[in-house]
Coordinates of C-alpha atoms and ligand atoms in Angstrom, one line a residue:
M457 CA 0.5 16.6 11.0
N458 CA 2.1 19.0 8.5
H459 CA 3.2 17.8 4.9
E460 CA 3.8 21.0 3.2
K461 CA 7.5 20.6 2.3
S462 CA 6.7 17.3 1.3
H463 CA 3.9 18.4 -1.1
K464 CA 6.1 20.7 -2.7
A465 CA 9.0 18.1 -3.2
F466 CA 6.6 15.6 -4.6
E467 CA 5.2 18.6 -7.4
R468 CA 8.6 18.9 -8.2
A469 CA 9.4 15.1 -8.3
R470 CA 6.3 14.5 -10.6
Q471 CA 8.2 17.1 -13.1
L472 CA 11.3 15.2 -12.8
M473 CA 10.5 11.4 -12.3
P474 CA 7.4 9.0 -13.7
G475 CA 5.0 9.9 -10.9
G476 CA 7.7 11.4 -8.7
V477 CA 9.1 8.4 -7.5
N478 CA 11.7 5.7 -8.5
S479 CA 9.5 2.6 -7.3
P480 CA 6.0 2.7 -7.5
A481 CA 5.5 1.1 -4.3
R482 CA 6.5 4.3 -2.4
A483 CA 4.1 6.5 -4.5
F484 CA 1.1 5.8 -1.8
G485 CA -1.0 4.5 -4.6
G486 CA -2.7 2.3 -3.1
V487 CA -3.8 4.7 0.4
G488 CA -4.2 7.7 -1.9
G489 CA -2.5 11.2 -1.1
E490 CA 1.0 11.8 -1.3
P491 CA 4.1 10.3 -0.1
V492 CA 6.4 11.9 2.4
F493 CA 10.0 12.6 1.9
I494 CA 12.0 11.2 4.2
D495 CA 15.1 13.4 5.5
R496 CA 16.8 10.9 8.0
A497 CA 16.2 8.1 9.9
E498 CA 17.5 6.8 13.2
G499 CA 16.7 3.3 15.1
A500 CA 13.2 2.6 14.5
H501 CA 12.3 6.1 13.3
L502 CA 11.8 8.0 10.1
F503 CA 12.1 11.6 10.3
D504 CA 10.6 13.3 7.5
I505 CA 11.3 16.9 6.0
D506 CA 8.7 18.8 7.5
G507 CA 9.8 17.6 11.0
N508 CA 7.5 14.4 11.4
R509 CA 8.6 11.9 13.1
Y510 CA 7.4 8.2 12.9
L511 CA 7.6 4.9 14.3
D512 CA 9.2 2.8 10.9
Y513 CA 7.1 -0.5 10.2
V514 CA 8.4 -0.3 6.6
G515 CA 11.8 -0.6 7.0
S516 CA 13.1 0.0 3.7
W517 CA 10.5 -2.9 2.4
G518 CA 12.9 -5.4 4.4
P519 CA 16.4 -4.6 4.7
M520 CA 16.5 -2.6 7.9
I521 CA 15.8 -5.6 10.4
L522 CA 18.7 -3.8 12.4
G523 CA 17.1 -0.5 12.5
H524 CA 18.4 2.6 10.8
G525 CA 22.0 3.9 11.8
H526 CA 23.2 0.6 12.9
P527 CA 26.6 1.9 14.5
G528 CA 28.2 -1.6 12.8
V529 CA 26.9 -1.1 9.6
I530 CA 27.9 2.4 9.5
A531 CA 31.4 1.6 10.5
A532 CA 31.9 -0.9 7.9
I533 CA 30.0 1.0 5.3
D534 CA 32.9 4.3 6.3
A535 CA 36.0 1.6 6.6
A536 CA 35.1 0.3 3.1
L537 CA 34.5 3.6 1.5
R538 CA 37.7 4.9 2.5
R539 CA 39.4 2.0 0.8
G540 CA 37.6 2.5 -2.4
A541 CA 33.9 2.4 -3.7
S542 CA 34.3 0.5 -6.1
F543 CA 37.2 -1.8 -8.3
G544 CA 35.1 -4.1 -10.6
A545 CA 37.4 -6.7 -9.4
P546 CA 37.2 -9.8 -7.2
T547 CA 37.6 -8.6 -3.4
L548 CA 37.8 -10.8 -0.2
A549 CA 34.7 -9.2 1.1
E550 CA 32.6 -10.7 -1.6
N551 CA 34.5 -14.3 -0.3
Q552 CA 33.6 -13.0 3.1
L553 CA 29.6 -12.3 2.0
A554 CA 29.3 -15.3 0.2
E555 CA 30.4 -17.7 2.9
L556 CA 28.2 -16.1 5.3
I557 CA 25.5 -16.6 2.9
I558 CA 26.3 -20.6 2.4
E559 CA 26.7 -21.2 5.8
A560 CA 23.6 -19.8 6.9
V561 CA 21.3 -21.6 3.9
P562 CA 21.8 -24.9 3.8
S563 CA 20.6 -25.4 0.4
I564 CA 22.9 -23.0 -0.8
E565 CA 26.5 -24.4 -1.8
R566 CA 27.5 -21.8 -4.7
V567 CA 26.5 -18.1 -4.7
R568 CA 26.5 -15.2 -7.1
L569 CA 26.0 -11.6 -6.2
V570 CA 24.2 -9.0 -7.8
N571 CA 22.7 -6.0 -7.6
S572 CA 18.7 -6.4 -6.4
G573 CA 16.4 -8.9 -6.0
T574 CA 14.8 -8.6 -9.8
E575 CA 18.5 -9.5 -11.0
A576 CA 18.5 -12.4 -8.8
T577 CA 15.3 -14.0 -9.8
M578 CA 16.2 -13.2 -13.5
S579 CA 19.3 -14.7 -13.4
A580 CA 17.9 -17.7 -11.5
V581 CA 15.2 -18.4 -14.1
R582 CA 17.6 -18.0 -16.8
L583 CA 19.8 -20.4 -15.3
A584 CA 16.9 -23.2 -14.7
R585 CA 15.6 -22.7 -18.2
G586 CA 20.1 -23.2 -19.4
F587 CA 20.2 -26.3 -16.8
T588 CA 17.2 -27.9 -18.0
G589 CA 17.0 -27.3 -21.4
R590 CA 13.0 -26.5 -20.9
P591 CA 11.1 -23.1 -21.4
K592 CA 8.0 -23.0 -18.9
I593 CA 8.2 -21.5 -15.6
V594 CA 5.4 -22.1 -12.9
K595 CA 4.9 -19.0 -10.8
F596 CA 2.1 -18.4 -8.2
A597 CA -0.8 -15.3 -8.3
G598 CA 0.0 -12.5 -5.7
N599 CA 3.8 -13.8 -5.8
Y600 CA 6.0 -11.0 -6.6
H601 CA 10.0 -11.3 -7.8
G602 CA 10.8 -8.1 -9.3
H603 CA 10.2 -6.6 -12.5
V604 CA 11.5 -9.5 -14.6
D605 CA 9.7 -9.7 -18.1
S606 CA 8.2 -13.5 -17.7
L607 CA 7.4 -13.2 -14.1
L608 CA 5.3 -9.9 -14.7
V609 CA 2.2 -12.0 -15.5
A610 CA -1.2 -11.7 -14.7
A611 CA -2.5 -13.6 -12.0
G612 CA -4.3 -16.7 -13.3
S613 CA -7.7 -18.5 -11.6
S614 CA -6.7 -21.7 -9.7
A615 CA -6.2 -24.0 -12.8
A616 CA -3.4 -23.3 -14.5
T617 CA -3.3 -20.3 -16.8
L618 CA -0.9 -19.6 -19.6
G619 CA 0.2 -16.0 -18.5
A620 CA -1.4 -13.1 -20.2
P621 CA 1.2 -10.0 -19.5
D622 CA 0.9 -8.1 -16.6
S623 CA 2.5 -4.7 -18.0
P624 CA 2.9 -2.8 -21.2
G625 CA 6.1 -3.4 -22.9
V626 CA 5.6 -7.3 -21.6
T627 CA 5.3 -9.3 -25.1
E628 CA 2.6 -12.4 -25.2
A629 CA 6.1 -14.2 -26.1
A630 CA 7.8 -13.3 -22.9
A631 CA 4.8 -14.2 -21.2
R632 CA 3.4 -17.4 -23.0
D633 CA 5.4 -19.8 -21.2
T634 CA 4.8 -18.7 -17.6
L635 CA 2.2 -20.7 -15.8
V636 CA 0.2 -18.8 -12.8
L637 CA -1.1 -21.1 -10.1
R638 CA -3.3 -20.2 -7.1
Y639 CA -1.0 -20.0 -4.3
N640 CA -1.2 -22.6 -1.7
D641 CA -3.2 -24.7 -3.9
V642 CA -1.8 -28.5 -3.7
D643 CA -4.3 -29.7 -6.5
A644 CA -3.3 -27.2 -8.9
V645 CA 0.1 -28.4 -8.6
Q646 CA -0.1 -31.5 -9.1
A647 CA -2.3 -30.9 -12.2
V648 CA 0.0 -28.6 -13.9
F649 CA 3.0 -30.9 -13.4
A650 CA 0.9 -33.9 -14.7
Q651 CA -0.1 -31.9 -17.6
H652 CA 3.3 -29.9 -18.2
G653 CA 6.0 -31.7 -16.3
S654 CA 8.4 -32.7 -19.3
T655 CA 8.6 -28.7 -20.4
I656 CA 9.0 -27.1 -16.8
A657 CA 11.9 -25.9 -16.0
A658 CA 11.3 -24.5 -12.7
A659 CA 8.9 -23.2 -10.1
I660 CA 9.5 -20.1 -8.7
V661 CA 7.5 -19.2 -5.5
E662 CA 7.4 -16.9 -2.0
P663 CA 7.8 -19.7 0.7
V664 CA 6.1 -17.1 3.0
V665 CA 4.6 -14.3 0.6
G666 CA 5.2 -10.9 1.5
N667 CA 3.9 -9.5 -2.0
M668 CA 0.1 -9.8 -1.2
G669 CA 0.3 -9.1 2.1
C670 CA 2.0 -11.6 4.6
V671 CA 0.4 -15.0 3.5
P672 CA 2.6 -17.9 4.3
G673 CA 2.9 -20.9 2.1
S674 CA 1.6 -24.1 4.0
L675 CA 3.9 -27.2 4.3
E676 CA 1.7 -29.5 2.5
F677 CA 1.6 -26.7 -0.6
L678 CA 5.6 -26.0 -0.4
N679 CA 6.1 -30.0 0.2
A680 CA 3.7 -30.8 -2.9
L681 CA 5.8 -28.3 -4.8
R682 CA 9.0 -30.2 -3.7
Q683 CA 8.1 -33.3 -4.6
A684 CA 6.5 -32.4 -8.0
T685 CA 9.5 -30.6 -9.6
A686 CA 11.6 -33.2 -8.3
R687 CA 9.4 -36.0 -9.8
C688 CA 9.9 -34.6 -13.5
G689 CA 13.6 -32.5 -13.5
A690 CA 12.2 -29.3 -13.1
L691 CA 13.6 -26.9 -10.5
L692 CA 12.5 -25.5 -7.4
I693 CA 13.3 -21.8 -6.8
F694 CA 12.6 -20.4 -3.1
D695 CA 12.4 -16.4 -3.7
E696 CA 13.6 -15.6 -0.6
V697 CA 14.6 -12.2 -1.0
M698 CA 12.3 -10.7 1.6
T699 CA 12.3 -13.9 4.0
G700 CA 15.8 -14.5 3.7
F701 CA 17.6 -13.6 7.4
R702 CA 14.1 -12.1 7.9
V703 CA 12.1 -15.0 9.0
A704 CA 15.1 -16.8 10.4
Y705 CA 18.7 -16.8 10.2
G706 CA 18.5 -19.5 7.4
G707 CA 15.0 -18.2 5.6
A708 CA 11.8 -19.7 5.5
Q709 CA 13.7 -22.7 4.0
S710 CA 15.2 -23.5 7.7
R711 CA 12.0 -23.1 9.3
V712 CA 10.1 -25.2 7.0
G713 CA 12.9 -28.3 6.7
I714 CA 12.6 -28.0 2.8
R715 CA 15.7 -27.6 0.1
P716 CA 14.8 -25.6 -3.1
D717 CA 17.4 -26.3 -5.8
L718 CA 18.1 -22.3 -6.2
T719 CA 17.6 -19.6 -3.8
T720 CA 16.8 -15.6 -4.6
L721 CA 18.0 -13.2 -1.9
G722 CA 18.2 -9.4 -1.4
K723 CA 17.1 -6.9 1.1
I724 CA 18.8 -7.9 4.1
I725 CA 21.8 -9.2 2.9
G726 CA 22.5 -5.7 1.7
G727 CA 21.9 -3.9 4.9
G728 CA 19.9 -1.5 3.1
L729 CA 22.6 -1.1 0.4
P730 CA 22.1 -2.8 -3.6
V731 CA 22.6 -6.3 -3.5
G732 CA 20.7 -9.3 -4.4
A733 CA 21.8 -13.0 -4.8
Y734 CA 21.1 -16.1 -6.5
G735 CA 22.6 -19.7 -5.3
G736 CA 22.1 -23.2 -4.8
R737 CA 23.1 -26.7 -6.0
A738 CA 26.8 -26.5 -7.2
D739 CA 25.8 -28.7 -10.0
V740 CA 23.4 -26.2 -11.3
M741 CA 25.1 -23.0 -10.2
D742 CA 28.5 -24.2 -11.8
R743 CA 26.6 -23.8 -15.5
V744 CA 26.7 -19.7 -14.8
L745 CA 29.2 -17.9 -16.7
P746 CA 32.5 -18.3 -16.6
A747 CA 32.3 -21.7 -15.2
G748 CA 29.7 -22.8 -17.5
K749 CA 27.7 -21.3 -20.2
V750 CA 24.6 -19.4 -18.9
F751 CA 25.3 -15.6 -19.2
Q752 CA 24.6 -13.4 -16.5
A753 CA 27.0 -10.4 -15.8
G754 CA 27.0 -7.1 -13.5
T755 CA 29.1 -3.6 -13.0
L756 CA 28.7 -3.2 -9.7
S757 CA 27.9 -6.8 -8.5
G758 CA 29.3 -7.4 -5.0
N759 CA 30.7 -4.0 -4.7
P760 CA 32.8 -3.0 -1.7
L761 CA 30.2 -0.6 0.0
A762 CA 27.3 -2.9 -0.6
T763 CA 29.6 -6.1 0.3
A764 CA 30.4 -4.1 3.7
A765 CA 27.0 -3.6 4.5
G766 CA 25.6 -7.0 4.2
I767 CA 29.0 -8.6 6.1
A768 CA 28.2 -6.5 9.0
T769 CA 24.4 -6.9 8.9
L770 CA 24.6 -10.7 8.7
T771 CA 27.9 -11.1 11.1
T772 CA 25.4 -8.9 13.8
L773 CA 22.3 -11.2 13.0
R774 CA 24.4 -14.4 13.3
D775 CA 26.3 -13.4 16.6
T776 CA 23.2 -11.7 18.2
D777 CA 20.5 -14.2 17.1
P778 CA 17.7 -11.6 17.9
Y779 CA 15.1 -13.9 15.7
P780 CA 13.3 -15.1 19.3
W781 CA 13.3 -11.3 20.7
L782 CA 11.8 -10.5 17.3
E783 CA 9.5 -13.3 17.7
Q784 CA 8.4 -12.2 20.9
L785 CA 7.7 -8.1 19.9
S786 CA 5.9 -9.2 16.8
D787 CA 4.0 -11.8 18.6
R788 CA 2.6 -8.8 20.8
L789 CA 2.2 -6.5 18.0
A790 CA 0.1 -9.3 16.4
R791 CA -2.4 -10.0 19.4
G792 CA -2.5 -6.1 20.0
L793 CA -3.6 -5.4 16.5
L794 CA -6.2 -8.1 16.7
A795 CA -7.5 -6.9 20.2
A796 CA -8.0 -3.7 19.0
G797 CA -9.9 -4.9 16.1
Q798 CA -12.1 -6.9 18.2
R799 CA -12.7 -4.0 20.4
R800 CA -13.8 -2.1 17.9
G801 CA -16.3 -4.6 16.3
V802 CA -13.9 -4.4 12.9
A803 CA -13.2 -7.8 11.3
C804 CA -9.6 -8.5 10.7
R805 CA -6.8 -11.0 10.4
V806 CA -3.1 -10.9 10.7
G807 CA -0.9 -13.2 8.4
R808 CA 2.5 -13.2 9.7
C809 CA 5.8 -15.3 10.0
G810 CA 8.7 -14.0 12.6
S811 CA 8.6 -10.1 12.2
M812 CA 6.9 -9.6 9.0
M813 CA 3.3 -9.5 9.0
T814 CA 0.1 -7.8 7.5
L815 CA -3.1 -6.7 9.2
F816 CA -5.8 -7.8 6.5
F817 CA -9.5 -6.2 7.0
S818 CA -10.8 -9.3 6.3
D819 CA -13.5 -11.9 8.1
R820 CA -12.2 -14.8 6.7
S821 CA -8.6 -16.0 7.0
I822 CA -6.2 -15.4 3.8
T823 CA -4.3 -18.0 2.2
N824 CA -4.4 -16.7 -1.9
W825 CA -4.4 -13.8 -3.9
D826 CA -8.4 -14.3 -4.5
E827 CA -8.9 -13.8 -0.6
A828 CA -6.2 -11.4 -0.3
S829 CA -7.7 -9.2 -3.4
A830 CA -11.1 -9.1 -1.2
C831 CA -10.1 -7.3 1.6
D832 CA -11.2 -4.1 2.6
R833 CA -9.1 -1.5 0.9
R834 CA -11.0 1.3 1.7
R835 CA -10.5 0.5 5.4
F836 CA -7.1 -0.1 5.1
A837 CA -6.7 3.4 3.5
T838 CA -8.7 5.4 6.4
F839 CA -6.3 2.8 9.0
F840 CA -3.1 4.0 6.6
W841 CA -3.6 7.7 7.2
N842 CA -5.0 7.7 10.7
M843 CA -2.0 5.6 11.5
L844 CA 0.3 8.0 9.8
D845 CA -1.4 11.1 11.4
R846 CA -0.1 9.4 15.0
G847 CA 3.4 8.9 14.2
V848 CA 3.3 5.4 12.6
Y849 CA 4.5 4.4 9.4
L850 CA 2.8 1.7 7.8
P851 CA 3.5 -0.2 4.3
C852 CA 1.4 2.4 1.9
S853 CA -0.6 -1.0 0.3
P854 CA -2.8 -3.7 2.1
F855 CA -0.7 -5.9 -0.5
E856 CA 2.6 -5.6 1.4
A857 CA 4.4 -7.0 4.6
M858 CA 5.1 -4.7 7.5
F859 CA 8.3 -5.0 9.5
V860 CA 9.7 -5.3 13.3
S861 CA 13.2 -4.2 13.4
T862 CA 16.0 -5.0 16.9
A863 CA 15.5 -1.3 17.2
H864 CA 11.7 -1.5 17.8
T865 CA 10.7 -1.4 21.6
S866 CA 7.8 -2.8 23.6
E867 CA 7.0 0.6 24.4
D868 CA 7.0 1.1 20.4
I869 CA 4.7 -1.8 20.0
D870 CA 2.4 -0.4 22.5
A871 CA 2.0 2.6 21.2
T872 CA 1.4 1.2 17.8
V873 CA -1.6 -0.9 19.0
A874 CA -2.6 2.1 21.0
A875 CA -2.7 4.1 18.2
A876 CA -4.1 1.2 16.0
A877 CA -7.2 1.1 18.5
E878 CA -8.0 4.6 17.5
S879 CA -7.1 4.3 13.8
M880 CA -10.0 1.4 12.9
Ligands
LIG1432 P1 14.1 -5.8 -6.1 O1 14.5 -5.5 -7.2 O2 13.2 -4.5 -5.4 O3 15.2 -5.5 -5.1 O4 13.5 -7.1 -5.8 C1 12.8 -7.6 -6.1 C2 11.8 -9.0 -5.2 C3 11.9 -9.8 -5.7 N1 11.3 -11.0 -5.1 C4 10.9 -10.5 -3.4 C5 9.7 -11.5 -2.8 C6 10.2 -9.2 -3.3 O5 9.6 -8.5 -2.6 C7 10.8 -8.2 -4.1 C8 10.7 -6.8 -3.8 N2 9.9 -6.4 -3.0 C9 9.5 -5.2 -3.0 C10 8.5 -4.9 -1.4 N3 7.4 -5.8 -1.7 C11 10.1 -4.0 -3.4 C12 9.6 -2.4 -2.9 C13 9.6 -1.8 -4.3 O6 9.2 -2.6 -5.3 O7 9.9 -0.7 -4.2

């Protein structure tokens, strides 16, 4: 494949923006080489500026569950734009998107719209600390919650470790109150709450992790977290920025039957435009300004274009219920990838929940960051480029999830499996 125009564009981009990108995840750092520049997208396909066509399994890292250029979403954004891009004043569309979210996610009684997943998790953590009057936050190695100082904390070992900053600029003070545990480790949860329970404001967790590759939380682990937080008066925050409306219309919590106290959302609820949200128990959310005293604000929060795209996306998901079909397609893809590995004698596993999944090059199942980080990264990088050359656009890191959309077809899945068999 010819990537000449992308190469030139990337050379220029690196003179303009740090690393040539506006988010490190898209810089191809995990696979080497240079990113391709996308010109346009349609349905399940991306087209780069050199005219190459790809089957897209990134979907903008999750939002594009309806595929690119869904006519209902385009029409909604177009109509909203003609009425005005932004007012900085309340609109009926914010009521409508809030109602859709509250109807879909049982644990959410009140919701606040923001502009990104990071804003959602940052605000949820501040609210938990404001509501409980406690400092400590529990998070899990391999879970990513956006670039919030207190959550950019190095992955600890299985025992609770007082977090160490994971990035220059994050101070010891910002990380000091963050406890990092091993994911899916029930004993670690029980030990840390026994030791620190009275000073823990909240535990924040991806109920199905997308950010160490796709690793579902065990029911035992998630229930242990629910019980431990309830027992000591801490809040449970489900970070469903990726899983919300992805793994089910009601998110991962509707699959496991656990009600967190707060939930963070993003990605799909904006239909590709910038929207995040945090919501949950009314008695907790009513502590947020101006109902309460916990400060949080945003110029473009709930803006007309993003809410229009979100409303169109969620109403389409609610009214068409594509989840059984997405499950069928995704199961077919997962089985096909595993079969391709077996035929080629390549040890691999698939972590999957609904239409989000990851192919791990490993000879054992992946349940936590220690296991995920031990996977064969070099083999992944080779696989990534072989697939790209065959017109299949995968996440450019072994620690991300790939996504199937309603625009993918059975033929697309079979073509992907055939390409994988040649690419491992
Ligand atoms: P944003 O601030 O990127 O909208 O959301 C942060 C976030 C929070 N919580 C979870 C579970 C997330 O997955 C994310 C963002 N996900 C990454 C991809 N794994 C976004 C890609 C990127 O950073 O460019």
